[in-house]
Amino acid sequence: MNAIVLIILMMVIGAAIGGVTNSLAIKMLFRPYKAIYIGKYRLPFTPGLIPKRQPELAKQLGRMVVEHLLTAEGLKRKIEGQEFQNQLTNFAQREVEKALNHEATLQDLFENLEMNIDTQHVEESISTWIEDRYEGLMEKYRDQRLKDLITDKWSDKAEAGADQLAVYIQEKVHLFLASPEGKEKVGDLIDDYLNKQGFLGNMIQSFMGSERVIDRVHPVIIRYVTAGETTDWLQTMLRSELYSALNQRLSYFENQVGKHTITKGLGQAVTRTLPIEKWLNTSIAEWSKSFQSRIIFDVVPLLVPKATVLISSRIEKMMESMHLSEIVQEEVDSFNVGRLEEMVLGISKREFKMITYLGALLGGMIGIFQGILVLLFG
């Protein structure tokens, strides 16, 4: 009877030692979280294994993620896969359609982006751009003659235009002088001139009798104005002026008009022509109405494969620049050990219990074996 009690007692003691030892070993993986000191001396096995080795564990996990889990080759295969591209295309189409159907105006969009863009700002920007473009062109062509900048075709057109202008001027002058108002205006000018000539003017008017001078000279003036010689003279004069202008450098015209006047005039002309305020107050949906379907169904499916190829070709450099191993290391190093313990125990609770029970079983078997040895050799 005493032998059986001894064996049972040894078995219970062994099982308790095995179970408690395994349970304590599992706890010591995480606990204590911090080192415990008695005076200046740190107690052995504090902190627990994982808290103590957390920096090394973080470093090794960072290397393992980059070198074996999240590799550039794996990401390339995923990005270049047809399934991923189809998913990305569908996602991009939905997002683009949502953006293009937005009722916000361009002005609202700029305000959301904290961009100070209004009608005045746009007009000033356009004026500044025109001034810069004008100055850039004039720096290149300012010292060149006008005739060197136009083609022979335009030179011939300018000459033909001068001839047509001469005929037009002649016709307008003839119509004016032939009209009663024109005749009266010229007559008044002649009478005024003669009145200012004193004796000579009075003598000429006395020769005319009751008739006015204009009645005598008006037919002569009309014949002279409509004569072919007058046409030739006007055409020759306008051609001469045209040739003189064509031989001038662009700087001459710039100085005559004024650079500030030219740039300001060009800027105002362009800004008044463009409906800037209307554009800014037009919704994005209205802007994109005419080409929305083409962007969604043609442009997006065309751009997505190109974008994935570009990303795939740059993935290694992107990963290097992101320093993924350092990110993983920092995250693991800053991870709360208590939370990690809850996660691990929550996932492997049953397995840890089995380890504890196995320790108790082995301890009990060793206790039985020890009890038998004590009885045999005791």
Coordinates of C-alpha atoms in Angstrom, one line a residue:
M1 CA 0.0 0.0 0.0
N2 CA 2.8 2.4 0.9
A3 CA 4.4 1.7 -2.5
I4 CA 1.3 2.6 -4.5
V5 CA 0.9 5.8 -2.5
L6 CA 4.6 6.7 -3.1
I7 CA 4.2 6.1 -6.8
I8 CA 1.0 8.2 -7.0
L9 CA 2.6 10.9 -4.9
M10 CA 5.7 11.0 -7.2
M11 CA 3.4 11.0 -10.3
V12 CA 1.4 14.0 -9.0
I13 CA 4.5 15.9 -8.0
G14 CA 6.1 15.2 -11.4
A15 CA 2.9 16.2 -13.3
A16 CA 2.6 19.4 -11.3
I17 CA 6.3 20.3 -11.9
G18 CA 6.0 19.5 -15.7
G19 CA 2.7 21.4 -16.2
V20 CA 3.8 24.4 -14.1
T21 CA 7.2 24.5 -15.8
N22 CA 5.7 24.5 -19.3
S23 CA 3.1 27.1 -18.4
L24 CA 5.8 29.3 -16.8
A25 CA 8.0 28.9 -19.9
I26 CA 5.1 30.0 -22.1
K27 CA 4.4 33.0 -19.8
M28 CA 8.1 33.9 -19.8
L29 CA 8.0 34.4 -23.6
F30 CA 6.2 37.7 -23.0
R31 CA 6.4 38.4 -19.2
P32 CA 7.5 40.5 -17.5
Y33 CA 7.3 43.2 -20.1
K34 CA 10.1 45.2 -18.5
A35 CA 13.2 44.4 -16.5
I36 CA 12.9 44.1 -12.8
Y37 CA 15.7 45.4 -10.6
I38 CA 16.5 44.8 -7.0
G39 CA 18.7 47.7 -6.2
K40 CA 21.2 47.9 -9.0
Y41 CA 20.9 44.2 -9.9
R42 CA 18.5 43.0 -12.6
L43 CA 16.6 39.8 -11.9
P44 CA 17.5 37.0 -14.4
F45 CA 15.0 36.3 -17.2
T46 CA 13.6 39.8 -17.0
P47 CA 12.1 41.1 -19.2
G48 CA 10.6 38.2 -21.1
L49 CA 12.2 36.7 -24.2
I50 CA 10.1 38.6 -26.8
P51 CA 10.3 42.0 -25.0
K52 CA 14.0 41.6 -24.5
R53 CA 14.6 40.6 -28.1
Q54 CA 12.0 42.9 -29.7
P55 CA 14.5 45.1 -31.5
E56 CA 16.3 42.1 -33.0
L57 CA 13.0 40.5 -33.8
A58 CA 11.8 43.7 -35.5
K59 CA 15.0 43.9 -37.6
Q60 CA 14.8 40.2 -38.7
L61 CA 11.1 40.6 -39.5
G62 CA 11.9 43.7 -41.6
R63 CA 14.5 41.8 -43.6
M64 CA 12.2 38.7 -44.0
V65 CA 9.3 40.8 -45.3
V66 CA 11.4 42.5 -47.9
E67 CA 13.6 39.6 -49.0
H68 CA 11.0 36.7 -48.8
L69 CA 7.4 38.0 -48.5
L70 CA 6.9 41.4 -50.1
T71 CA 9.4 41.1 -52.9
A72 CA 9.7 43.2 -56.1
E73 CA 9.2 40.1 -58.3
G74 CA 6.1 39.1 -56.5
L75 CA 4.6 42.6 -56.8
K76 CA 5.5 42.7 -60.5
R77 CA 3.7 39.4 -61.1
K78 CA 0.7 40.8 -59.3
I79 CA 0.7 44.2 -61.0
E80 CA 1.2 42.7 -64.5
G81 CA -1.4 40.0 -64.0
Q82 CA -4.6 40.3 -66.1
E83 CA -6.9 39.9 -63.2
F84 CA -5.3 42.8 -61.3
Q85 CA -5.3 45.0 -64.5
N86 CA -9.0 44.3 -65.0
Q87 CA -9.8 45.2 -61.4
L88 CA -7.7 48.3 -61.6
T89 CA -9.4 49.3 -64.9
N90 CA -12.9 48.9 -63.4
F91 CA -11.9 50.9 -60.4
A92 CA -10.4 53.7 -62.4
Q93 CA -13.4 53.9 -64.7
R94 CA -15.8 54.2 -61.7
E95 CA -13.6 56.8 -60.1
V96 CA -13.2 58.8 -63.3
E97 CA -16.9 58.6 -64.0
K98 CA -17.7 59.9 -60.5
A99 CA -15.2 62.8 -60.9
L100 CA -16.5 63.8 -64.4
N101 CA -20.1 63.8 -63.2
H102 CA -19.4 66.1 -60.3
E103 CA -21.6 69.2 -60.2
A104 CA -18.9 71.4 -58.7
T105 CA -17.6 74.2 -60.9
L106 CA -14.0 74.8 -61.7
Q107 CA -14.0 77.7 -59.3
D108 CA -15.2 75.3 -56.5
L109 CA -12.5 72.8 -57.5
F110 CA -9.8 75.4 -57.2
E111 CA -11.1 76.6 -53.8
N112 CA -11.1 73.0 -52.5
L113 CA -7.5 72.6 -53.7
E114 CA -6.7 75.9 -51.9
M115 CA -5.7 77.5 -55.2
N116 CA -6.3 81.3 -55.4
I117 CA -7.7 81.3 -58.9
D118 CA -10.5 83.7 -60.0
T119 CA -11.4 85.7 -63.1
Q120 CA -9.0 88.5 -62.3
H121 CA -6.2 86.1 -61.5
V122 CA -6.7 84.2 -64.7
E123 CA -6.8 87.4 -66.8
E124 CA -3.6 88.7 -65.1
S125 CA -1.9 85.3 -65.8
I126 CA -3.0 85.4 -69.4
S127 CA -1.7 89.0 -69.8
T128 CA 1.6 88.1 -68.2
W129 CA 1.9 85.0 -70.4
I130 CA 1.2 87.2 -73.5
E131 CA 3.8 89.8 -72.4
D132 CA 6.4 87.1 -71.9
R133 CA 5.6 85.5 -75.3
Y134 CA 5.7 88.9 -77.0
E135 CA 9.0 89.8 -75.3
G136 CA 10.5 86.4 -76.3
L137 CA 9.5 86.8 -79.9
M138 CA 10.6 90.4 -80.1
E139 CA 14.0 89.5 -78.7
K140 CA 14.4 87.2 -81.7
Y141 CA 12.9 89.4 -84.4
R142 CA 13.2 93.0 -83.1
D143 CA 16.3 93.8 -85.3
Q144 CA 14.9 92.2 -88.4
R145 CA 13.2 94.0 -91.2
L146 CA 9.5 93.4 -91.8
K147 CA 10.1 92.3 -95.4
D148 CA 12.5 89.6 -94.2
L149 CA 9.8 88.1 -92.0
I150 CA 7.0 87.8 -94.5
T151 CA 6.9 85.5 -97.6
D152 CA 6.9 86.7 -101.2
K153 CA 3.2 85.6 -101.3
W154 CA 2.3 87.9 -98.5
S155 CA 4.4 90.7 -100.0
D156 CA 2.5 90.4 -103.3
K157 CA -0.8 90.4 -101.4
A158 CA 0.3 93.6 -99.5
E159 CA 1.2 95.3 -102.8
A160 CA -2.1 94.3 -104.4
G161 CA -3.9 95.5 -101.3
A162 CA -2.2 98.9 -101.6
D163 CA -3.5 99.2 -105.2
Q164 CA -7.0 98.2 -104.1
L165 CA -6.8 100.7 -101.3
A166 CA -5.8 103.5 -103.7
V167 CA -8.9 102.7 -105.9
Y168 CA -11.1 102.6 -102.7
I169 CA -9.8 105.9 -101.5
Q170 CA -10.4 107.5 -104.9
E171 CA -13.9 106.2 -105.1
K172 CA -14.8 107.4 -101.6
V173 CA -13.3 110.9 -102.3
H174 CA -15.3 111.0 -105.6
L175 CA -18.5 110.1 -103.8
F176 CA -17.9 112.7 -101.1
L177 CA -17.1 115.5 -103.5
A178 CA -19.9 114.6 -105.9
S179 CA -22.5 114.8 -103.1
P180 CA -24.1 118.1 -102.2
E181 CA -22.6 118.0 -98.7
G182 CA -19.1 117.5 -100.1
K183 CA -19.5 120.3 -102.7
E184 CA -20.8 122.7 -100.0
K185 CA -17.9 121.7 -97.7
V186 CA -15.3 122.4 -100.4
G187 CA -17.0 125.6 -101.3
D188 CA -17.0 126.8 -97.8
L189 CA -13.2 126.0 -97.5
I190 CA -12.5 128.0 -100.8
D191 CA -14.6 131.0 -99.7
D192 CA -12.9 131.0 -96.3
Y193 CA -9.5 130.9 -97.9
L194 CA -10.3 133.8 -100.3
N195 CA -11.8 135.9 -97.5
K196 CA -8.5 135.6 -95.7
Q197 CA -6.4 136.7 -98.7
G198 CA -7.6 140.3 -98.5
F199 CA -7.5 142.3 -101.8
L200 CA -6.5 139.3 -104.0
G201 CA -9.4 137.3 -102.6
N202 CA -11.9 140.1 -103.2
M203 CA -10.6 140.6 -106.7
I204 CA -11.1 136.9 -107.6
Q205 CA -14.6 136.9 -106.2
S206 CA -15.5 140.0 -108.1
F207 CA -14.4 138.3 -111.4
M208 CA -16.8 135.5 -110.6
G209 CA -19.8 137.9 -110.3
S210 CA -22.8 136.3 -108.6
E211 CA -21.3 132.8 -109.1
R212 CA -19.4 131.1 -106.3
V213 CA -15.9 129.9 -107.0
I214 CA -16.9 126.3 -106.2
D215 CA -19.5 126.3 -109.1
R216 CA -16.6 126.9 -111.5
V217 CA -14.0 124.6 -110.0
H218 CA -16.2 121.7 -108.9
P219 CA -16.4 120.0 -112.3
V220 CA -12.6 120.3 -112.6
I221 CA -12.1 118.8 -109.2
I222 CA -14.4 115.9 -110.0
R223 CA -12.5 115.2 -113.3
Y224 CA -9.2 115.3 -111.6
V225 CA -10.3 113.0 -108.8
T226 CA -11.7 110.4 -111.2
A227 CA -8.8 110.6 -113.7
G228 CA -6.5 107.7 -114.3
E229 CA -3.5 109.8 -113.4
T230 CA -4.9 110.3 -110.0
T231 CA -5.3 106.6 -109.6
D232 CA -1.7 106.0 -110.6
W233 CA -0.5 108.7 -108.3
L234 CA -2.4 107.2 -105.3
Q235 CA -1.1 103.7 -106.1
T236 CA 2.5 105.0 -106.5
M237 CA 2.3 106.9 -103.2
L238 CA 0.8 104.0 -101.2
R239 CA 3.3 101.5 -102.7
S240 CA 6.1 103.9 -101.7
E241 CA 4.8 104.0 -98.2
L242 CA 4.4 100.2 -98.2
Y243 CA 8.0 99.7 -99.3
S244 CA 9.2 102.2 -96.7
A245 CA 7.3 100.3 -94.0
L246 CA 8.5 96.9 -95.2
N247 CA 12.1 98.1 -95.0
Q248 CA 11.7 99.2 -91.4
R249 CA 12.8 97.0 -88.5
L250 CA 10.3 95.7 -86.1
S251 CA 11.8 97.9 -83.4
Y252 CA 10.7 100.9 -85.4
F253 CA 7.0 100.0 -85.1
E254 CA 7.4 99.0 -81.5
N255 CA 8.9 102.4 -80.7
Q256 CA 6.2 104.2 -82.6
V257 CA 3.4 102.4 -80.8
G258 CA 5.1 101.7 -77.5
K259 CA 5.9 98.3 -76.1
H260 CA 3.7 98.7 -73.0
T261 CA 0.8 99.8 -75.2
I262 CA 1.2 96.7 -77.5
T263 CA 1.5 94.2 -74.7
K264 CA -1.4 95.8 -72.7
G265 CA -3.5 95.9 -75.8
L266 CA -2.8 92.3 -76.7
G267 CA -3.5 91.1 -73.2
Q268 CA -6.8 93.0 -73.0
A269 CA -7.9 91.8 -76.4
V270 CA -7.3 88.2 -75.6
T271 CA -8.9 88.3 -72.1
R272 CA -12.0 90.1 -73.4
T273 CA -12.3 87.5 -76.2
L274 CA -12.1 84.5 -73.8
P275 CA -15.2 83.9 -71.6
I276 CA -13.1 83.2 -68.5
E277 CA -15.8 83.9 -65.9
K278 CA -18.2 81.6 -67.7
W279 CA -15.6 78.9 -67.9
L280 CA -14.8 79.1 -64.2
N281 CA -18.5 78.9 -63.2
T282 CA -19.2 75.9 -65.5
S283 CA -19.6 72.6 -63.7
I284 CA -17.2 69.7 -64.3
A285 CA -20.1 67.6 -65.5
E286 CA -21.0 70.1 -68.1
W287 CA -17.3 70.6 -69.2
S288 CA -16.9 66.8 -69.7
K289 CA -20.3 66.1 -71.2
S290 CA -19.1 65.9 -74.8
F291 CA -16.1 63.7 -74.2
Q292 CA -17.0 61.8 -71.0
S293 CA -17.8 58.4 -72.6
R294 CA -14.6 58.5 -74.7
I295 CA -12.5 59.2 -71.6
I296 CA -14.1 56.4 -69.5
F297 CA -14.3 53.7 -72.2
D298 CA -11.4 54.5 -74.5
V299 CA -8.8 56.6 -72.6
V300 CA -8.9 54.9 -69.2
P301 CA -8.5 51.3 -70.5
L302 CA -5.6 52.5 -72.7
L303 CA -3.8 54.3 -69.9
V304 CA -4.2 51.6 -67.2
P305 CA -1.9 49.0 -68.9
K306 CA 0.7 51.7 -69.6
A307 CA 0.5 52.8 -66.0
T308 CA 0.9 49.3 -64.6
V309 CA 3.9 48.7 -66.9
L310 CA 5.5 51.9 -65.8
I311 CA 4.9 51.1 -62.1
S312 CA 6.2 47.5 -62.6
S313 CA 9.4 48.8 -64.2
R314 CA 9.9 51.2 -61.3
I315 CA 8.8 49.0 -58.4
E316 CA 12.3 48.1 -57.3
K317 CA 13.4 51.7 -57.0
M318 CA 10.1 52.6 -55.4
M319 CA 10.6 49.9 -52.7
E320 CA 14.2 51.0 -52.1
S321 CA 13.1 54.6 -51.7
M322 CA 10.3 53.6 -49.4
H323 CA 12.7 51.6 -47.1
L324 CA 10.1 48.9 -46.4
S325 CA 12.4 46.9 -44.1
E326 CA 12.9 50.0 -41.9
I327 CA 9.1 50.7 -41.8
V328 CA 8.4 47.1 -40.7
Q329 CA 11.2 47.3 -38.2
E330 CA 9.9 50.5 -36.7
E331 CA 6.3 49.2 -36.5
V332 CA 7.3 45.9 -34.9
D333 CA 9.7 47.7 -32.5
S334 CA 7.0 50.1 -31.4
F335 CA 4.3 47.3 -31.1
N336 CA 2.7 46.9 -27.7
V337 CA 4.0 43.6 -26.2
G338 CA 0.8 43.1 -24.2
R339 CA -1.3 43.4 -27.3
L340 CA 1.0 40.9 -29.1
E341 CA 0.6 38.5 -26.2
E342 CA -3.2 38.7 -26.5
M343 CA -3.0 38.1 -30.2
V344 CA -0.7 35.1 -29.9
L345 CA -2.5 33.5 -27.0
G346 CA -5.8 34.2 -28.6
I347 CA -4.7 32.3 -31.8
S348 CA -2.7 29.5 -30.1
K349 CA -4.5 29.2 -26.8
R350 CA -5.5 25.6 -27.4
E351 CA -2.0 24.6 -28.5
F352 CA -0.4 26.2 -25.5
K353 CA -2.8 24.3 -23.2
M354 CA -1.8 21.1 -25.0
I355 CA 1.9 21.9 -24.3
T356 CA 1.0 22.5 -20.7
Y357 CA -0.9 19.2 -20.5
L358 CA 2.0 17.4 -22.3
G359 CA 4.4 18.8 -19.7
A360 CA 2.2 17.5 -17.0
L361 CA 1.9 14.1 -18.7
L362 CA 5.6 13.8 -19.2
G363 CA 6.2 15.0 -15.6
G364 CA 3.7 12.4 -14.3
M365 CA 5.3 9.6 -16.3
I366 CA 8.8 10.6 -15.0
G367 CA 7.3 10.7 -11.4
I368 CA 6.0 7.1 -11.9
F369 CA 9.4 6.0 -13.2
Q370 CA 11.2 7.7 -10.3
G371 CA 8.8 6.1 -7.8
I372 CA 9.5 2.6 -9.2
L373 CA 13.3 3.3 -9.1
V374 CA 13.0 4.4 -5.4
L375 CA 11.1 1.2 -4.5
L376 CA 13.6 -0.9 -6.4
F377 CA 16.8 0.7 -5.1
G378 CA 15.5 2.5 -2.0

